[in-house]
N, CA and C of each residue as an Amber inpcrd file, in Angstrom:
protein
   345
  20.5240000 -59.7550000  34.6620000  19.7180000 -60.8800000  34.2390000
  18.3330000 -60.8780000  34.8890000  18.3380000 -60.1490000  35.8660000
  16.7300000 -60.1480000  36.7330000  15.9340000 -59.2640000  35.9130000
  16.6390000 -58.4650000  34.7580000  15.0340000 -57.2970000  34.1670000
  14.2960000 -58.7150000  33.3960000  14.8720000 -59.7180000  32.4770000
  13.7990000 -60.1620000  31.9610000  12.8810000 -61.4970000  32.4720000
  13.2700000 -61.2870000  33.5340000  12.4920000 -62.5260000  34.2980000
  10.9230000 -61.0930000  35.1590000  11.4800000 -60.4290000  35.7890000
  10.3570000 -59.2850000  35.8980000   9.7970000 -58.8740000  34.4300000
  10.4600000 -58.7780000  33.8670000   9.3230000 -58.5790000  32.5970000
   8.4390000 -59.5740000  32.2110000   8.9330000 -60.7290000  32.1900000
   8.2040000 -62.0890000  31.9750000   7.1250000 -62.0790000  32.6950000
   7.0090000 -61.6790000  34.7170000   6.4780000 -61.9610000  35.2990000
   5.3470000 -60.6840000  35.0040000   5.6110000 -60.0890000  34.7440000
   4.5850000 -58.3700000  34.3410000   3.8960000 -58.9490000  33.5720000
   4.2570000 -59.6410000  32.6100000   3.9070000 -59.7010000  31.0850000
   2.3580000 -61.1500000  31.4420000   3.2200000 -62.2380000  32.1230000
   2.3680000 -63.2020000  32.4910000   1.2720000 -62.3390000  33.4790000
   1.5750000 -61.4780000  34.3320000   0.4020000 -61.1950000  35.3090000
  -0.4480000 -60.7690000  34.5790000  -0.4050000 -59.4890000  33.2890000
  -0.8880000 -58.9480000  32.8470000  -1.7630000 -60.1220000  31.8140000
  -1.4610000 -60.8820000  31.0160000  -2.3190000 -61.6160000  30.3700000
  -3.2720000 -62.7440000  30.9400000  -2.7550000 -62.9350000  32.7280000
  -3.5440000 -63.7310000  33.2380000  -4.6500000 -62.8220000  34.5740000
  -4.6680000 -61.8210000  33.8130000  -5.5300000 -60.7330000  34.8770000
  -6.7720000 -61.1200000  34.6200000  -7.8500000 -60.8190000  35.5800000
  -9.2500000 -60.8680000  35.3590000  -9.9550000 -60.1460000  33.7330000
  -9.3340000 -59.1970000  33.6510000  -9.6430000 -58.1560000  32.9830000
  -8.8090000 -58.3710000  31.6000000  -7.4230000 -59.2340000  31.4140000
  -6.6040000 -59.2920000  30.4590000  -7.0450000 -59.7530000  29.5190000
  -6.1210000 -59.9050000  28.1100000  -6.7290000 -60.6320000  26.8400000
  -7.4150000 -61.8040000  26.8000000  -7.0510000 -62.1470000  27.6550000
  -7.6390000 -63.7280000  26.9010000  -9.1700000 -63.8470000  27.8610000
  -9.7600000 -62.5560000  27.9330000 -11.5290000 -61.8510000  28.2940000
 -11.7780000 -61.0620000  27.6540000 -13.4490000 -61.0130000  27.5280000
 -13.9490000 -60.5260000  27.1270000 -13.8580000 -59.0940000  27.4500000
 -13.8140000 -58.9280000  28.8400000 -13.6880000 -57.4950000  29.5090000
 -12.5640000 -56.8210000  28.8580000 -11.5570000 -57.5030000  28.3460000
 -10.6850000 -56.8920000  27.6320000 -10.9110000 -55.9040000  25.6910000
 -11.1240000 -56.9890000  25.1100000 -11.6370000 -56.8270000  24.1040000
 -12.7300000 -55.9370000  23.5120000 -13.7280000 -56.6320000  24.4130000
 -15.4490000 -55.6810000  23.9940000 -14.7600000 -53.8780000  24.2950000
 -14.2160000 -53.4780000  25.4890000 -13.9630000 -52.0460000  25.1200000
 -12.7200000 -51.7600000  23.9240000 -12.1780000 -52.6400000  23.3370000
 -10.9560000 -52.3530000  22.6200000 -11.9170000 -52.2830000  21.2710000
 -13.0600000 -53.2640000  20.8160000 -13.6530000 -52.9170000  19.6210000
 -14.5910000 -52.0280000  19.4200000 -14.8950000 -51.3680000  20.6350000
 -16.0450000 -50.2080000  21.1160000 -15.3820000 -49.1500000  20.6700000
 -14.0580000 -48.8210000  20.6320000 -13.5460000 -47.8810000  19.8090000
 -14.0640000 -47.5500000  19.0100000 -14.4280000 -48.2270000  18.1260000
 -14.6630000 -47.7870000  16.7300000 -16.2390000 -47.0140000  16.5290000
 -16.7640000 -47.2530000  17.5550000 -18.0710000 -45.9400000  17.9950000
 -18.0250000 -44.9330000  18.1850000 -16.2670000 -44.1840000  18.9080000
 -16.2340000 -43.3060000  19.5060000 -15.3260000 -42.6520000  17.8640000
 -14.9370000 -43.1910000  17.1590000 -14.4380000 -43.1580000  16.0140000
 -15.2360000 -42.4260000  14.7600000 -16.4190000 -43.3820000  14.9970000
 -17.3230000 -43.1800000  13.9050000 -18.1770000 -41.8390000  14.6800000
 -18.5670000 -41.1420000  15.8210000 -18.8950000 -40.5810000  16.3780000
 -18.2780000 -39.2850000  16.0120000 -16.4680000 -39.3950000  15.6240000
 -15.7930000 -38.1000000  15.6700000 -15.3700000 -37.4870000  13.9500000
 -16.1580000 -39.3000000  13.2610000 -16.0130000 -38.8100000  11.6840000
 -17.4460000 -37.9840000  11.7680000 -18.7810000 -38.3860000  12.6730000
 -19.4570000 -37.4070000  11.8760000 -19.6920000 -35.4690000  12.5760000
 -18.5830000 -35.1710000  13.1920000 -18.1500000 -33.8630000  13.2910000
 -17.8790000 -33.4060000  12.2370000 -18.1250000 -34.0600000  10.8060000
 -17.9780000 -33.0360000   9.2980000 -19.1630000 -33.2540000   8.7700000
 -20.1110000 -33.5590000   9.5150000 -21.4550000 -33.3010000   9.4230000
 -22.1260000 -32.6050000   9.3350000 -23.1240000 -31.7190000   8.4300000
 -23.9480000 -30.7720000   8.8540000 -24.6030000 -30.7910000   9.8100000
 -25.2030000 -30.1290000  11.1360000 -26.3630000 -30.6570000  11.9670000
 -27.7150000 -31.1060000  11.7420000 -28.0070000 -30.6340000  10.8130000
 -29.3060000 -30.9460000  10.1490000 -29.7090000 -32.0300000  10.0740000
 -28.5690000 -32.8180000   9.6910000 -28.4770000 -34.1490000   8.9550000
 -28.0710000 -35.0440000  10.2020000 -27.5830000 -34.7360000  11.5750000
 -27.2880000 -34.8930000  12.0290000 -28.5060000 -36.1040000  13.1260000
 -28.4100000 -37.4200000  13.1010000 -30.1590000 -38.1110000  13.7090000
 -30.4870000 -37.8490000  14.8260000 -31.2360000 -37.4080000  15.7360000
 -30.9590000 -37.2300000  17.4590000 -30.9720000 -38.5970000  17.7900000
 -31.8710000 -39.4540000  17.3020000 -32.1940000 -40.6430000  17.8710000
 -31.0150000 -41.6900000  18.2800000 -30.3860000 -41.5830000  17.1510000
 -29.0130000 -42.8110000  17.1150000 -27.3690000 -41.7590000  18.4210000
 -27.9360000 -40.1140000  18.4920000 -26.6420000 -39.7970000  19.3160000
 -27.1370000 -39.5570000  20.6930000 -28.7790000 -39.4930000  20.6490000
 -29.4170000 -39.9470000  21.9820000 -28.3800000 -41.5090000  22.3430000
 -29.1240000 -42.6300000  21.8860000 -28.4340000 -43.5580000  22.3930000
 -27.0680000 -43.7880000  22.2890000 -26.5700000 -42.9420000  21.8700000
 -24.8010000 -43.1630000  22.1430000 -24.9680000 -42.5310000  23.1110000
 -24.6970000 -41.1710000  23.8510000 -25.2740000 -40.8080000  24.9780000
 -25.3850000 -41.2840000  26.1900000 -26.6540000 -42.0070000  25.8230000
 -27.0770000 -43.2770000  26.7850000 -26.8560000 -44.3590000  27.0940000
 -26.3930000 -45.0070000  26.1700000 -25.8090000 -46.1330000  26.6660000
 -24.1160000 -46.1090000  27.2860000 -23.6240000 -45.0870000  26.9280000
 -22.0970000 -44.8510000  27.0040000 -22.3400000 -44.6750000  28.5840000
 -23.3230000 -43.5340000  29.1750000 -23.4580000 -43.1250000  30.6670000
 -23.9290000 -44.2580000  30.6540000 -24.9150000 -45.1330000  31.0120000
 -25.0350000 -46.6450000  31.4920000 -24.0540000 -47.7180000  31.7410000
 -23.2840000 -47.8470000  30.4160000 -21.7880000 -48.7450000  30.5650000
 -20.9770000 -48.7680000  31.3000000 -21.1990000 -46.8620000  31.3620000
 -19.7440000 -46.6560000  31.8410000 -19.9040000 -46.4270000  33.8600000
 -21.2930000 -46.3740000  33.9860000 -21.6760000 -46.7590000  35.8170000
 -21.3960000 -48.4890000  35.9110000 -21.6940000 -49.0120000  34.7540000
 -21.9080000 -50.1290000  35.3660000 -20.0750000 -50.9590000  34.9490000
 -19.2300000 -50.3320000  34.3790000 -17.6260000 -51.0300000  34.6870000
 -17.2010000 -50.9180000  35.7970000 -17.7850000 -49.7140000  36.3120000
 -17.4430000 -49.4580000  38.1270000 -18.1700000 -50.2950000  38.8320000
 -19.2100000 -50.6880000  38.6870000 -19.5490000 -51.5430000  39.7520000
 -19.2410000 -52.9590000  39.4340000 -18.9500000 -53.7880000  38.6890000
 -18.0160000 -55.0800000  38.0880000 -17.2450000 -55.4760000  38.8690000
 -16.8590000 -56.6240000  39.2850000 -15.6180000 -56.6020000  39.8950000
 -14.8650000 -57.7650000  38.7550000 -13.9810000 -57.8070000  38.2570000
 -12.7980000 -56.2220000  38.7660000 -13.4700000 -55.2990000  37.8900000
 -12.8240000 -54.2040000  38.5080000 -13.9620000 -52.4770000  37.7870000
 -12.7520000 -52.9890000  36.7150000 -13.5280000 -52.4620000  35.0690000
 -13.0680000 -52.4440000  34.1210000 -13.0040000 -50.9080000  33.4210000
 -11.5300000 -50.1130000  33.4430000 -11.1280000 -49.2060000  33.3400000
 -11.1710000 -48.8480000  32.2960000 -10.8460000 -49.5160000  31.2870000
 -10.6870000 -49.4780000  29.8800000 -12.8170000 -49.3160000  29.3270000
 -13.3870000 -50.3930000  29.5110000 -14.6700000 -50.2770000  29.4830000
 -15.4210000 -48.8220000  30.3450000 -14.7490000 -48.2710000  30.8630000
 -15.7090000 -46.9090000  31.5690000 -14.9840000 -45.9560000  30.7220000
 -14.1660000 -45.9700000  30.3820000 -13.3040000 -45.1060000  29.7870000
 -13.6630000 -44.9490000  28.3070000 -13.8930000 -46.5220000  27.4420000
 -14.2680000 -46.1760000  26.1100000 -15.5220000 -45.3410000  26.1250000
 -16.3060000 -46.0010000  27.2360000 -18.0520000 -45.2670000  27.3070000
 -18.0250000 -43.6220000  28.0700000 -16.8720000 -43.6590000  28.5350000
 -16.6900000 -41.8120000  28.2870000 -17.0680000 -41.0190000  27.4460000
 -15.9330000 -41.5160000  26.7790000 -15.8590000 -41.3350000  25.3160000
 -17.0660000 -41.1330000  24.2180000 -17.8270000 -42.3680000  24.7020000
 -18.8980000 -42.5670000  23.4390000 -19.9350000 -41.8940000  24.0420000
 -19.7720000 -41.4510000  25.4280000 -20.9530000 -40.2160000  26.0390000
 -20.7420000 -39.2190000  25.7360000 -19.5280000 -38.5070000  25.8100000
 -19.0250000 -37.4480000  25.2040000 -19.8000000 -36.8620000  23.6020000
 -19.0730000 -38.1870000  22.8540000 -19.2140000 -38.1020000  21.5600000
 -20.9000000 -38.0510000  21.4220000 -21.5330000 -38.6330000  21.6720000
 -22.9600000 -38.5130000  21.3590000 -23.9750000 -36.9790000  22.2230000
 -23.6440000 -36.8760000  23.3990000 -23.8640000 -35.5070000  23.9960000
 -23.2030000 -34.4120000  23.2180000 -22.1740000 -34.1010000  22.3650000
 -21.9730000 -33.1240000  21.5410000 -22.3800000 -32.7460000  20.2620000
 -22.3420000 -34.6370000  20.3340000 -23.6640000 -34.2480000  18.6400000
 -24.7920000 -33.7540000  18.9500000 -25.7200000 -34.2570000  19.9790000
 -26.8030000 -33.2610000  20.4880000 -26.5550000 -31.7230000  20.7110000
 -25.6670000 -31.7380000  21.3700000 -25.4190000 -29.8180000  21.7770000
 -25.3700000 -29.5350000  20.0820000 -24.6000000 -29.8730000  19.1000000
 -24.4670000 -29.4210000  17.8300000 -25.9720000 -29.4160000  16.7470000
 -26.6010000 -30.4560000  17.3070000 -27.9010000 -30.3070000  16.7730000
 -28.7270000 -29.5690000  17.0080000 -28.6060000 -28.8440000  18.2650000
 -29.9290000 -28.5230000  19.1370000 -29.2470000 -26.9100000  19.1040000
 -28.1650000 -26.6970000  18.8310000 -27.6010000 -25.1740000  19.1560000
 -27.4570000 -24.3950000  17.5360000 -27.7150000 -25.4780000  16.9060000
 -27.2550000 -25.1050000  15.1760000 -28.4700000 -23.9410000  14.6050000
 -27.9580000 -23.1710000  14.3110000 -29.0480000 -22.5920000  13.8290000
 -29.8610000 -22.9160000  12.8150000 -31.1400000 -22.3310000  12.4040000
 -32.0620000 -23.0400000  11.7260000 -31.6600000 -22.4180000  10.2200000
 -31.7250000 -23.7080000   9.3010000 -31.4640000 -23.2190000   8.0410000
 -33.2950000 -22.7700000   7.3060000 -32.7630000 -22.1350000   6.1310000
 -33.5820000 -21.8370000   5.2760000 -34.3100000 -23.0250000   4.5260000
 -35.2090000 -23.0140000   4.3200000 -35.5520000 -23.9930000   3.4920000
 -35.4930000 -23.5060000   2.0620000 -34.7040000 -24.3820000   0.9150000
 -34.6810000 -23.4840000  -0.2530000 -36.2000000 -24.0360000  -0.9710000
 -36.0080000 -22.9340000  -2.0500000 -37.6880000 -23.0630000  -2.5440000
 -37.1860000 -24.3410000  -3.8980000 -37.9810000 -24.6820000  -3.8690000
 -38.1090000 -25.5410000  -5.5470000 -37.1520000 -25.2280000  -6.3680000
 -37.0910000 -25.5530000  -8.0730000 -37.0020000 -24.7100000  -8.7040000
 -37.9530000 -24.4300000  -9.7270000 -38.6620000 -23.2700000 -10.3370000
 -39.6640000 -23.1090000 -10.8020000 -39.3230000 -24.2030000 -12.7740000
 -40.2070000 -24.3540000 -12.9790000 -39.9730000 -24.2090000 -14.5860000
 -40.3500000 -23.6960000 -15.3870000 -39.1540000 -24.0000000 -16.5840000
 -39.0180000 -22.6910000 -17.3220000 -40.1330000 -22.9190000 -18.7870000
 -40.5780000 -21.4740000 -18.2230000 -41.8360000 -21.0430000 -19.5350000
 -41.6100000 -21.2450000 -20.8420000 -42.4920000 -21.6480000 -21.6870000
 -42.4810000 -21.6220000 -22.8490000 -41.8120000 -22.8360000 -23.6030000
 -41.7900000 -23.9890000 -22.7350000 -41.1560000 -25.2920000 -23.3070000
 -42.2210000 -26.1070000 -23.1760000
């Protein structure tokens, strides 16, 4: 009979944590996902097409976020961790942009004579 009274008490610590659901600290990295998401749909990207500007600031802000969950108190694990992630993801789109080789530019197409 004592596992579900320790579970109860896990369960209550955990939702009444600094860091637990019912905060922001919780949440904001749980919907930040979806950056590191959209980051790994555009790996079927050509590089070309690929913006520096927008995976610069993923990049950047991910390394910024993710110094500043460590210094927070309480350090927010989940928040340094999504901005891993979204540093990762944006520093590889750069390496993929910047390492891609250079395409051809195709020519026009001419038109056709005699019409």
């Amino acid at each position: 009979m004592a596992t579900p009274a320790i579970a109860t008490t896990k369960f209550q610590s955990f939702l009444n944590h600094p860091a637990g659901p019912k905060t922001i600290h919780f949440w904001a990295p749980a919907f930040k996902w979806a950056l590191v998401f959209a980051g790994l749909k555009d790996l079927s990207r050509p590089p070309e097409k690929i913006s520096t500007a927008q995976s610069s600031a993923l990049a950047l802000t991910g390394l910024i976020w993710m110094r500043y969950a460590t210094q927070i108190t309480p350090i927010n694990y989940s928040l340094g961790t999504v901005n891993a992630f979204v540093a990762m993801t944006g520093c590889y789109q750069l390496y993929r942009k910047f390492t891609a080789p250079p395409t051809q530019p195709q020519e026009p197409p001419r038109p056709s004579p005699g019409l």
